[in-house]
Amino acid sequence: MAEAFPDVGPIQYEGPDSKNPLAFKHYNPEEEVEGRTLRDLLRYSVCYWHTFRATGTDPFGAATLQRPWDDGSDSIENALRRVDAAFEFISKLGAPFYCFHDRDVAPEGASLAETNKNLDAVVARLKEKQGETGIQLLWGTANLFSHPRFMHGAATTCNADVFAYAAAQVKKAIEVTHELGGVNYVFWGGREGYHNLYNTDMQRELDHLARFMHMAKEHAQSIGFTGQFLFEPKPKEPTKHQYDFDAAACLNFIGRNGLDGVVKLNVETNHATLAGHTMMHEMEYARIHNALGSIDANTGDLLLGWDTDQFPTDIYLTTQVMLVILKQGGLAPGGVNFDAKVRRESFDPVDLFHAHIGGMDAFARGAKIAARIRADGVLEDFVKNRYRTFDEGIGAKIENGAAKFAELESYMLDKGEAAPNESGRQEYLENVINDYL
Ligand code: XUL
Ligand code: CO
């Protein structure tokens, strides 16, 4: 096939002074940050659904995006042409990973058997292209939300046949992820939630979701798939209340259902903000529970308030994200997946390059800024000092479990009043962070 992006060559690192819009100014894949190349630290991934399946439709308007390689049909030929365009794009961009839903890459057939056959045909081409280019699969997943059969949910549906269909689909999606050497498998509960409790048995739905995850785990083990399972929190949209609301709700579900260690989290920025949290909060909450597996890098628009999935360009945001990633010592086997889409007004194919280059540069800058903040120990030293009263004396006894209420009472009766508090210095610390940006 003719090139999909004939006017764009491989994107090179040209440094901060470059004015070339098709070059990296900050992402030099070979540059080391905290002993790791940016390529290995960031593990960038391009997502198939937004980048190769989005058309620019919205609730008010028709498709706008120009994708000359895509005839808009559901033919296998079109799906295969799309694979070639995708791998050309990802290679020229220089991202080491990609990820997809089963239905992004291959069309649904008239029956499950035909659908699986379609998927196998496209997976063969994906495998060939991975071999040719060295691009790897960060994660696979199943689309359990687009088809009308999933109107009441998939693992949390009221229709047992639909549960069985979803199970068959996830079984196949895990198998193709394994076939393609995928290093993670993601569960985003597209319609695993409800709009109204008048018609919903919440207990049965949650039990079914847990059963579903255990079946997925058993199947993965039976075929030797060792990739990490990831649950992706999102509070709402499409349902009013999703069971995977935020990191805390997901970890509660994981812990209560014997899935600790089996399932970690794929945390997404715009989902965090929809839940009323910052991305840094969600990541840190996951990290301290040893469950920060991977991230979907994007950003929302606080004035719009829905899941706008924009490309991340805010250096404050990427610095905060990188502070957590560096604290954890990286994300591998997870990565930084751009679950982001160009605006429908940005309809040229080249806009896909501008969008990804901007996101990759923003995270590279965030990584370097965060590493300098960490090297100087400014936040770490402050926080350590802030909690120093728990390092010895009565504080140490509280932390190691030696102190009981009675002892704390006699300690305080003797002392009469607590030691004075110290300032939290929030404004000072915000100024310090500004000095690094
Ligand atoms: C939806 C979303 C999904 C998941 C994969 O908001 O983020 O694309 O990342 O199903
Ligand atoms: Co996502």
GROMACS .gro file of C-alpha atoms and ligand atoms in nm:
model
  448
    1MET     CA    1   0.000   0.000   0.000
    2ALA     CA    2   0.107   0.361  -0.058
    3GLU     CA    3   0.230   0.537   0.253
    4ALA     CA    4  -0.043   0.675   0.476
    5PHE     CA    5   0.175   0.965   0.591
    6PRO     CA    6   0.394   1.034   0.284
    7ASP     CA    7   0.490   1.385   0.396
    8VAL     CA    8   0.621   1.281   0.737
    9GLY     CA    9   0.951   1.104   0.802
   10PRO     CA   10   1.075   0.953   1.127
   11ILE     CA   11   1.036   1.207   1.409
   12GLN     CA   12   1.378   1.304   1.546
   13TYR     CA   13   1.493   1.468   1.866
   14GLU     CA   14   1.617   1.818   1.774
   15GLY     CA   15   1.642   1.978   2.119
   16PRO     CA   16   1.464   2.268   2.293
   17ASP     CA   17   1.573   2.532   2.038
   18SER     CA   18   1.419   2.356   1.739
   19LYS     CA   19   1.123   2.525   1.571
   20ASN     CA   20   1.033   2.215   1.370
   21PRO     CA   21   0.678   2.109   1.465
   22LEU     CA   22   0.757   1.754   1.353
   23ALA     CA   23   1.051   1.706   1.592
   24PHE     CA   24   1.088   1.633   1.960
   25LYS     CA   25   1.219   1.924   2.168
   26HIS     CA   26   1.244   1.734   2.498
   27TYR     CA   27   1.192   1.362   2.433
   28ASN     CA   28   1.531   1.219   2.351
   29PRO     CA   29   1.470   0.844   2.387
   30GLU     CA   30   1.840   0.783   2.468
   31GLU     CA   31   1.864   1.047   2.741
   32GLU     CA   32   1.889   0.899   3.090
   33VAL     CA   33   1.678   1.005   3.385
   34GLU     CA   34   1.751   0.840   3.720
   35GLY     CA   35   1.963   0.577   3.547
   36ARG     CA   36   1.708   0.477   3.282
   37THR     CA   37   1.666   0.596   2.924
   38LEU     CA   38   1.350   0.797   2.863
   39ARG     CA   39   1.241   0.522   2.622
   40ASP     CA   40   1.252   0.263   2.902
   41LEU     CA   41   1.120   0.490   3.173
   42LEU     CA   42   0.820   0.625   2.982
   43ARG     CA   43   0.725   0.322   2.771
   44TYR     CA   44   0.503   0.532   2.543
   45SER     CA   45   0.207   0.365   2.381
   46VAL     CA   46  -0.030   0.472   2.102
   47CYS     CA   47  -0.392   0.365   2.139
   48TYR     CA   48  -0.569   0.217   1.841
   49TRP     CA   49  -0.924   0.327   1.921
   50HIS     CA   50  -0.877   0.705   1.928
   51THR     CA   51  -0.591   0.727   1.684
   52PHE     CA   52  -0.714   0.484   1.417
   53ARG     CA   53  -1.086   0.441   1.477
   54ALA     CA   54  -1.210   0.783   1.583
   55THR     CA   55  -1.400   0.962   1.309
   56GLY     CA   56  -1.472   1.295   1.476
   57THR     CA   57  -1.845   1.233   1.526
   58ASP     CA   58  -2.005   1.389   1.831
   59PRO     CA   59  -2.370   1.388   1.950
   60PHE     CA   60  -2.439   1.685   1.722
   61GLY     CA   61  -2.232   1.624   1.413
   62ALA     CA   62  -2.098   1.384   1.153
   63ALA     CA   63  -1.747   1.251   1.096
   64THR     CA   64  -1.483   1.510   1.018
   65LEU     CA   65  -1.146   1.332   1.040
   66GLN     CA   66  -0.969   1.270   0.710
   67ARG     CA   67  -0.810   0.925   0.705
   68PRO     CA   68  -0.739   0.852   0.335
   69TRP     CA   69  -0.629   0.493   0.403
   70ASP     CA   70  -0.967   0.406   0.563
   71ASP     CA   71  -1.272   0.355   0.337
   72GLY     CA   72  -1.504   0.345   0.639
   73SER     CA   73  -1.618  -0.009   0.559
   74ASP     CA   74  -1.620  -0.313   0.787
   75SER     CA   75  -1.419  -0.524   0.541
   76ILE     CA   76  -1.113  -0.723   0.642
   77GLU     CA   77  -0.917  -0.551   0.362
   78ASN     CA   78  -0.991  -0.216   0.523
   79ALA     CA   79  -0.892  -0.348   0.866
   80LEU     CA   80  -0.561  -0.475   0.724
   81ARG     CA   81  -0.490  -0.143   0.549
   82ARG     CA   82  -0.553   0.027   0.879
   83VAL     CA   83  -0.294  -0.198   1.047
   84ASP     CA   84  -0.036  -0.090   0.791
   85ALA     CA   85  -0.121   0.278   0.845
   86ALA     CA   86  -0.107   0.232   1.222
   87PHE     CA   87   0.235   0.069   1.220
   88GLU     CA   88   0.368   0.331   0.979
   89PHE     CA   89   0.246   0.601   1.219
   90ILE     CA   90   0.379   0.438   1.536
   91SER     CA   91   0.717   0.362   1.371
   92LYS     CA   92   0.760   0.715   1.240
   93LEU     CA   93   0.663   0.851   1.581
   94GLY     CA   94   0.909   0.619   1.754
   95ALA     CA   95   0.669   0.492   2.023
   96PRO     CA   96   0.772   0.146   2.143
   97PHE     CA   97   0.418   0.021   2.228
   98TYR     CA   98   0.054   0.023   2.120
   99CYS     CA   99  -0.269  -0.114   2.259
  100PHE     CA  100  -0.615  -0.203   2.130
  101HIS     CA  101  -0.964  -0.339   2.196
  102ASP     CA  102  -1.055  -0.650   1.995
  103ARG     CA  103  -1.323  -0.456   1.803
  104ASP     CA  104  -1.084  -0.172   1.715
  105VAL     CA  105  -0.870  -0.393   1.499
  106ALA     CA  106  -1.121  -0.636   1.346
  107PRO     CA  107  -1.489  -0.608   1.251
  108GLU     CA  108  -1.769  -0.790   1.429
  109GLY     CA  109  -1.908  -1.079   1.218
  110ALA     CA  110  -2.256  -1.231   1.195
  111SER     CA  111  -2.178  -1.482   1.473
  112LEU     CA  112  -1.917  -1.518   1.746
  113ALA     CA  113  -1.731  -1.776   1.535
  114GLU     CA  114  -1.713  -1.535   1.240
  115THR     CA  115  -1.607  -1.250   1.467
  116ASN     CA  116  -1.324  -1.462   1.608
  117LYS     CA  117  -1.218  -1.556   1.255
  118ASN     CA  118  -1.203  -1.190   1.157
  119LEU     CA  119  -0.993  -1.118   1.463
  120ASP     CA  120  -0.750  -1.401   1.384
  121ALA     CA  121  -0.700  -1.265   1.030
  122VAL     CA  122  -0.608  -0.920   1.158
  123VAL     CA  123  -0.400  -1.050   1.449
  124ALA     CA  124  -0.182  -1.237   1.198
  125ARG     CA  125  -0.107  -0.904   1.027
  126LEU     CA  126  -0.048  -0.730   1.363
  127LYS     CA  127   0.202  -1.000   1.452
  128GLU     CA  128   0.381  -0.964   1.120
  129LYS     CA  129   0.401  -0.586   1.162
  130GLN     CA  130   0.525  -0.617   1.522
  131GLY     CA  131   0.802  -0.841   1.391
  132GLU     CA  132   0.895  -0.601   1.111
  133THR     CA  133   0.900  -0.288   1.328
  134GLY     CA  134   0.987  -0.408   1.680
  135ILE     CA  135   0.676  -0.233   1.815
  136GLN     CA  136   0.530  -0.426   2.108
  137LEU     CA  137   0.185  -0.467   2.258
  138LEU     CA  138   0.149  -0.286   2.592
  139TRP     CA  139  -0.198  -0.426   2.649
  140GLY     CA  140  -0.498  -0.579   2.487
  141THR     CA  141  -0.860  -0.552   2.596
  142ALA     CA  142  -1.211  -0.640   2.487
  143ASN     CA  143  -1.479  -0.392   2.386
  144LEU     CA  144  -1.773  -0.497   2.604
  145PHE     CA  145  -1.972  -0.178   2.562
  146SER     CA  146  -2.034  -0.076   2.197
  147HIS     CA  147  -2.262  -0.356   2.077
  148PRO     CA  148  -2.632  -0.324   2.176
  149ARG     CA  149  -2.616  -0.666   2.348
  150PHE     CA  150  -2.418  -0.494   2.626
  151MET     CA  151  -2.685  -0.233   2.699
  152HIS     CA  152  -2.729  -0.366   3.056
  153GLY     CA  153  -2.357  -0.431   3.106
  154ALA     CA  154  -2.131  -0.729   3.034
  155ALA     CA  155  -2.006  -0.903   3.350
  156THR     CA  156  -2.275  -0.712   3.545
  157THR     CA  157  -2.564  -0.767   3.303
  158CYS     CA  158  -2.900  -0.909   3.415
  159ASN     CA  159  -2.889  -1.144   3.110
  160ALA     CA  160  -2.684  -1.462   3.169
  161ASP     CA  161  -2.635  -1.516   2.794
  162VAL     CA  162  -2.474  -1.176   2.763
  163PHE     CA  163  -2.243  -1.263   3.055
  164ALA     CA  164  -2.147  -1.582   2.866
  165TYR     CA  165  -2.088  -1.383   2.545
  166ALA     CA  166  -1.866  -1.136   2.732
  167ALA     CA  167  -1.672  -1.427   2.887
  168ALA     CA  168  -1.618  -1.583   2.544
  169GLN     CA  169  -1.502  -1.248   2.409
  170VAL     CA  170  -1.256  -1.187   2.695
  171LYS     CA  171  -1.125  -1.543   2.664
  172LYS     CA  172  -1.043  -1.475   2.301
  173ALA     CA  173  -0.903  -1.127   2.373
  174ILE     CA  174  -0.665  -1.269   2.637
  175GLU     CA  175  -0.558  -1.537   2.390
  176VAL     CA  176  -0.474  -1.286   2.115
  177THR     CA  177  -0.299  -1.060   2.365
  178HIS     CA  178  -0.089  -1.362   2.461
  179GLU     CA  179  -0.028  -1.450   2.096
  180LEU     CA  180   0.101  -1.097   2.035
  181GLY     CA  181   0.328  -1.099   2.341
  182GLY     CA  182   0.117  -0.838   2.523
  183VAL     CA  183   0.257  -0.752   2.866
  184ASN     CA  184  -0.072  -0.644   3.029
  185TYR     CA  185  -0.444  -0.701   2.987
  186VAL     CA  186  -0.693  -0.424   3.077
  187PHE     CA  187  -1.048  -0.438   3.213
  188TRP     CA  188  -1.239  -0.116   3.178
  189GLY     CA  189  -1.599  -0.171   3.282
  190GLY     CA  190  -1.760   0.014   2.993
  191ARG     CA  191  -2.113  -0.046   3.117
  192GLU     CA  192  -2.040  -0.220   3.448
  193GLY     CA  193  -2.258   0.005   3.660
  194TYR     CA  194  -2.615   0.128   3.673
  195HIS     CA  195  -2.843   0.424   3.618
  196ASN     CA  196  -3.109   0.343   3.875
  197LEU     CA  197  -3.117   0.111   4.177
  198TYR     CA  198  -3.494   0.051   4.133
  199ASN     CA  199  -3.411  -0.207   3.865
  200THR     CA  200  -3.068  -0.320   3.988
  201ASP     CA  201  -2.947  -0.599   4.219
  202MET     CA  202  -2.615  -0.443   4.314
  203GLN     CA  203  -2.500  -0.741   4.519
  204ARG     CA  204  -2.554  -0.991   4.235
  205GLU     CA  205  -2.388  -0.759   3.984
  206LEU     CA  206  -2.076  -0.716   4.200
  207ASP     CA  207  -2.058  -1.090   4.271
  208HIS     CA  208  -2.082  -1.161   3.898
  209LEU     CA  209  -1.804  -0.912   3.824
  210ALA     CA  210  -1.579  -1.087   4.076
  211ARG     CA  211  -1.666  -1.428   3.928
  212PHE     CA  212  -1.581  -1.291   3.584
  213MET     CA  213  -1.237  -1.169   3.697
  214HIS     CA  214  -1.159  -1.504   3.859
  215MET     CA  215  -1.255  -1.687   3.540
  216ALA     CA  216  -1.028  -1.453   3.343
  217LYS     CA  217  -0.743  -1.525   3.584
  218GLU     CA  218  -0.799  -1.901   3.561
  219HIS     CA  219  -0.804  -1.889   3.183
  220ALA     CA  220  -0.490  -1.674   3.165
  221GLN     CA  221  -0.310  -1.923   3.389
  222SER     CA  222  -0.428  -2.218   3.182
  223ILE     CA  223  -0.276  -2.076   2.862
  224GLY     CA  224   0.042  -1.947   3.028
  225PHE     CA  225  -0.038  -1.578   2.988
  226THR     CA  226   0.171  -1.401   3.253
  227GLY     CA  227   0.087  -1.041   3.161
  228GLN     CA  228  -0.040  -0.814   3.436
  229PHE     CA  229  -0.419  -0.773   3.472
  230LEU     CA  230  -0.522  -0.409   3.512
  231PHE     CA  231  -0.855  -0.266   3.628
  232GLU     CA  232  -0.920   0.088   3.496
  233PRO     CA  233  -1.116   0.314   3.733
  234LYS     CA  234  -1.377   0.555   3.595
  235PRO     CA  235  -1.662   0.700   3.802
  236LYS     CA  236  -1.929   0.760   3.537
  237GLU     CA  237  -1.994   0.780   3.163
  238PRO     CA  238  -2.157   0.587   3.010
  239THR     CA  239  -2.342   0.477   3.326
  240LYS     CA  240  -2.433   0.719   3.602
  241HIS     CA  241  -2.252   0.510   3.862
  242GLN     CA  242  -1.975   0.274   3.758
  243TYR     CA  243  -1.856   0.007   4.004
  244ASP     CA  244  -1.491   0.089   3.921
  245PHE     CA  245  -1.549   0.446   4.047
  246ASP     CA  246  -1.191   0.534   4.151
  247ALA     CA  247  -0.871   0.372   4.272
  248ALA     CA  248  -1.010   0.328   4.624
  249ALA     CA  249  -1.332   0.160   4.503
  250CYS     CA  250  -1.138  -0.069   4.267
  251LEU     CA  251  -0.890  -0.168   4.538
  252ASN     CA  252  -1.174  -0.239   4.778
  253PHE     CA  253  -1.333  -0.465   4.515
  254ILE     CA  254  -1.000  -0.634   4.442
  255GLY     CA  255  -0.920  -0.690   4.812
  256ARG     CA  256  -1.269  -0.815   4.907
  257ASN     CA  257  -1.275  -1.064   4.621
  258GLY     CA  258  -0.938  -1.233   4.666
  259LEU     CA  259  -0.779  -1.059   4.366
  260ASP     CA  260  -0.494  -0.884   4.550
  261GLY     CA  261  -0.176  -0.898   4.345
  262VAL     CA  262  -0.368  -1.055   4.054
  263VAL     CA  263  -0.522  -0.727   3.940
  264LYS     CA  264  -0.348  -0.389   3.955
  265LEU     CA  265  -0.474  -0.055   3.824
  266ASN     CA  266  -0.452   0.137   3.498
  267VAL     CA  267  -0.508   0.493   3.616
  268GLU     CA  268  -0.634   0.755   3.370
  269THR     CA  269  -0.608   1.132   3.419
  270ASN     CA  270  -0.950   1.232   3.288
  271HIS     CA  271  -1.116   0.954   3.488
  272ALA     CA  272  -0.942   1.082   3.802
  273THR     CA  273  -1.077   1.432   3.748
  274LEU     CA  274  -1.429   1.299   3.677
  275ALA     CA  275  -1.407   1.128   4.018
  276GLY     CA  276  -1.316   1.459   4.181
  277HIS     CA  277  -0.952   1.361   4.233
  278THR     CA  278  -0.623   1.474   4.089
  279MET     CA  279  -0.426   1.224   3.882
  280MET     CA  280  -0.149   1.249   4.143
  281HIS     CA  281  -0.395   1.144   4.415
  282GLU     CA  282  -0.516   0.841   4.218
  283MET     CA  283  -0.163   0.733   4.128
  284GLU     CA  284  -0.031   0.777   4.480
  285TYR     CA  285  -0.328   0.588   4.625
  286ALA     CA  286  -0.258   0.301   4.384
  287ARG     CA  287   0.119   0.315   4.445
  288ILE     CA  288   0.101   0.289   4.824
  289HIS     CA  289  -0.118  -0.021   4.778
  290ASN     CA  290   0.137  -0.173   4.540
  291ALA     CA  291  -0.121  -0.151   4.263
  292LEU     CA  292   0.001   0.120   4.025
  293GLY     CA  293   0.032  -0.085   3.708
  294SER     CA  294   0.007   0.155   3.415
  295ILE     CA  295  -0.139   0.491   3.317
  296ASP     CA  296  -0.367   0.626   3.047
  297ALA     CA  297  -0.218   0.968   2.980
  298ASN     CA  298  -0.463   1.236   2.876
  299THR     CA  299  -0.635   1.534   3.028
  300GLY     CA  300  -0.990   1.662   3.062
  301ASP     CA  301  -1.136   2.008   3.035
  302LEU     CA  302  -1.267   2.124   3.371
  303LEU     CA  303  -1.504   2.369   3.200
  304LEU     CA  304  -1.669   2.093   2.998
  305GLY     CA  305  -1.679   1.823   3.263
  306TRP     CA  306  -1.702   1.506   3.055
  307ASP     CA  307  -1.437   1.261   2.938
  308THR     CA  308  -1.283   1.483   2.667
  309ASP     CA  309  -0.966   1.266   2.642
  310GLN     CA  310  -0.737   1.549   2.529
  311PHE     CA  311  -0.364   1.514   2.480
  312PRO     CA  312  -0.166   1.616   2.791
  313THR     CA  313   0.041   1.931   2.747
  314ASP     CA  314   0.037   2.077   3.099
  315ILE     CA  315   0.386   2.057   3.251
  316TYR     CA  316   0.251   2.083   3.608
  317LEU     CA  317   0.041   1.773   3.543
  318THR     CA  318   0.319   1.571   3.381
  319THR     CA  319   0.564   1.672   3.657
  320GLN     CA  320   0.322   1.549   3.924
  321VAL     CA  321   0.265   1.223   3.736
  322MET     CA  322   0.639   1.171   3.693
  323LEU     CA  323   0.705   1.240   4.063
  324VAL     CA  324   0.491   0.936   4.142
  325ILE     CA  325   0.631   0.719   3.863
  326LEU     CA  326   0.990   0.794   3.968
  327LYS     CA  327   0.906   0.732   4.332
  328GLN     CA  328   0.781   0.386   4.231
  329GLY     CA  329   1.095   0.322   4.026
  330GLY     CA  330   0.908   0.314   3.691
  331LEU     CA  331   0.588   0.155   3.563
  332ALA     CA  332   0.712  -0.157   3.381
  333PRO     CA  333   0.549  -0.378   3.270
  334GLY     CA  334   0.303  -0.089   3.241
  335GLY     CA  335   0.363   0.227   3.044
  336VAL     CA  336   0.236   0.570   2.948
  337ASN     CA  337  -0.048   0.509   2.704
  338PHE     CA  338  -0.194   0.810   2.524
  339ASP     CA  339  -0.564   0.736   2.566
  340ALA     CA  340  -0.628   1.068   2.394
  341LYS     CA  341  -0.789   1.193   2.077
  342VAL     CA  342  -0.742   1.490   1.850
  343ARG     CA  343  -1.032   1.737   1.839
  344ARG     CA  344  -1.280   1.691   1.553
  345GLU     CA  345  -1.164   2.025   1.416
  346SER     CA  346  -0.806   1.887   1.390
  347PHE     CA  347  -0.896   1.668   1.095
  348ASP     CA  348  -0.565   1.634   0.903
  349PRO     CA  349  -0.362   1.313   0.943
  350VAL     CA  350  -0.061   1.527   1.044
  351ASP     CA  351  -0.256   1.646   1.351
  352LEU     CA  352  -0.203   1.295   1.492
  353PHE     CA  353   0.172   1.360   1.488
  354HIS     CA  354   0.143   1.705   1.648
  355ALA     CA  355  -0.077   1.560   1.924
  356HIS     CA  356   0.151   1.269   2.012
  357ILE     CA  357   0.473   1.470   1.982
  358GLY     CA  358   0.326   1.726   2.224
  359GLY     CA  359   0.228   1.459   2.475
  360MET     CA  360   0.564   1.281   2.453
  361ASP     CA  361   0.754   1.608   2.495
  362ALA     CA  362   0.534   1.711   2.788
  363PHE     CA  363   0.604   1.385   2.973
  364ALA     CA  364   0.977   1.399   2.893
  365ARG     CA  365   0.988   1.749   3.043
  366GLY     CA  366   0.788   1.631   3.342
  367ALA     CA  367   1.034   1.344   3.391
  368LYS     CA  368   1.337   1.574   3.388
  369ILE     CA  369   1.176   1.833   3.616
  370ALA     CA  370   1.058   1.565   3.860
  371ALA     CA  371   1.405   1.410   3.867
  372ARG     CA  372   1.561   1.747   3.958
  373ILE     CA  373   1.306   1.801   4.235
  374ARG     CA  374   1.384   1.453   4.364
  375ALA     CA  375   1.762   1.498   4.335
  376ASP     CA  376   1.741   1.808   4.555
  377GLY     CA  377   1.515   1.621   4.796
  378VAL     CA  378   1.300   1.929   4.846
  379LEU     CA  379   0.963   1.758   4.889
  380GLU     CA  380   1.099   1.438   5.038
  381ASP     CA  381   1.300   1.617   5.308
  382PHE     CA  382   1.008   1.843   5.393
  383VAL     CA  383   0.761   1.556   5.424
  384LYS     CA  384   1.004   1.341   5.622
  385ASN     CA  385   1.065   1.625   5.866
  386ARG     CA  386   0.692   1.696   5.893
  387TYR     CA  387   0.625   1.348   6.034
  388ARG     CA  388   0.942   1.326   6.250
  389THR     CA  389   0.745   1.303   6.577
  390PHE     CA  390   0.648   0.949   6.471
  391ASP     CA  391   1.015   0.847   6.436
  392GLU     CA  392   1.081   0.817   6.810
  393GLY     CA  393   0.922   0.825   7.153
  394ILE     CA  394   0.544   0.806   7.173
  395GLY     CA  395   0.508   0.843   6.792
  396ALA     CA  396   0.724   0.537   6.725
  397LYS     CA  397   0.521   0.339   6.980
  398ILE     CA  398   0.199   0.439   6.797
  399GLU     CA  399   0.341   0.329   6.463
  400ASN     CA  400   0.481  -0.004   6.581
  401GLY     CA  401   0.163  -0.098   6.768
  402ALA     CA  402   0.317  -0.090   7.116
  403ALA     CA  403   0.100   0.198   7.242
  404LYS     CA  404  -0.255   0.146   7.370
  405PHE     CA  405  -0.523   0.408   7.442
  406ALA     CA  406  -0.452   0.386   7.818
  407GLU     CA  407  -0.082   0.464   7.770
  408LEU     CA  408  -0.160   0.752   7.536
  409GLU     CA  409  -0.402   0.886   7.793
  410SER     CA  410  -0.148   0.880   8.078
  411TYR     CA  411   0.117   1.030   7.845
  412MET     CA  412  -0.115   1.319   7.766
  413LEU     CA  413  -0.236   1.357   8.127
  414ASP     CA  414   0.129   1.397   8.231
  415LYS     CA  415   0.203   1.642   7.952
  416GLY     CA  416  -0.117   1.840   7.983
  417GLU     CA  417  -0.117   1.971   7.622
  418ALA     CA  418   0.014   1.857   7.283
  419ALA     CA  419   0.333   2.008   7.143
  420PRO     CA  420   0.260   2.310   6.922
  421ASN     CA  421   0.190   2.250   6.549
  422GLU     CA  422   0.417   2.374   6.272
  423SER     CA  423   0.316   2.542   5.947
  424GLY     CA  424   0.232   2.313   5.652
  425ARG     CA  425   0.406   2.569   5.423
  426GLN     CA  426   0.186   2.485   5.124
  427GLU     CA  427   0.243   2.820   4.949
  428TYR     CA  428   0.619   2.798   5.003
  429LEU     CA  429   0.624   2.448   4.849
  430GLU     CA  430   0.412   2.558   4.554
  431ASN     CA  431   0.667   2.834   4.494
  432VAL     CA  432   0.953   2.584   4.520
  433ILE     CA  433   0.792   2.363   4.253
  434ASN     CA  434   0.751   2.669   4.030
  435ASP     CA  435   1.127   2.731   4.058
  436TYR     CA  436   1.187   2.396   3.884
  437LEU     CA  437   0.942   2.441   3.597
  438XUL     C1  438  -1.279   0.482   2.832
  438XUL     C2  439  -1.140   0.434   2.836
  438XUL     C3  440  -1.114   0.309   2.762
  438XUL     C4  441  -1.016   0.218   2.828
  438XUL     C5  442  -0.999   0.087   2.757
  438XUL     O1  443  -1.300   0.603   2.896
  438XUL     O2  444  -1.054   0.496   2.893
  438XUL     O3  445  -1.071   0.344   2.634
  438XUL     O4  446  -0.890   0.276   2.838
  438XUL     O5  447  -1.120   0.019   2.743
  439CO      CO  448  -0.850   0.458   2.924
   0.00000   0.00000   0.00000
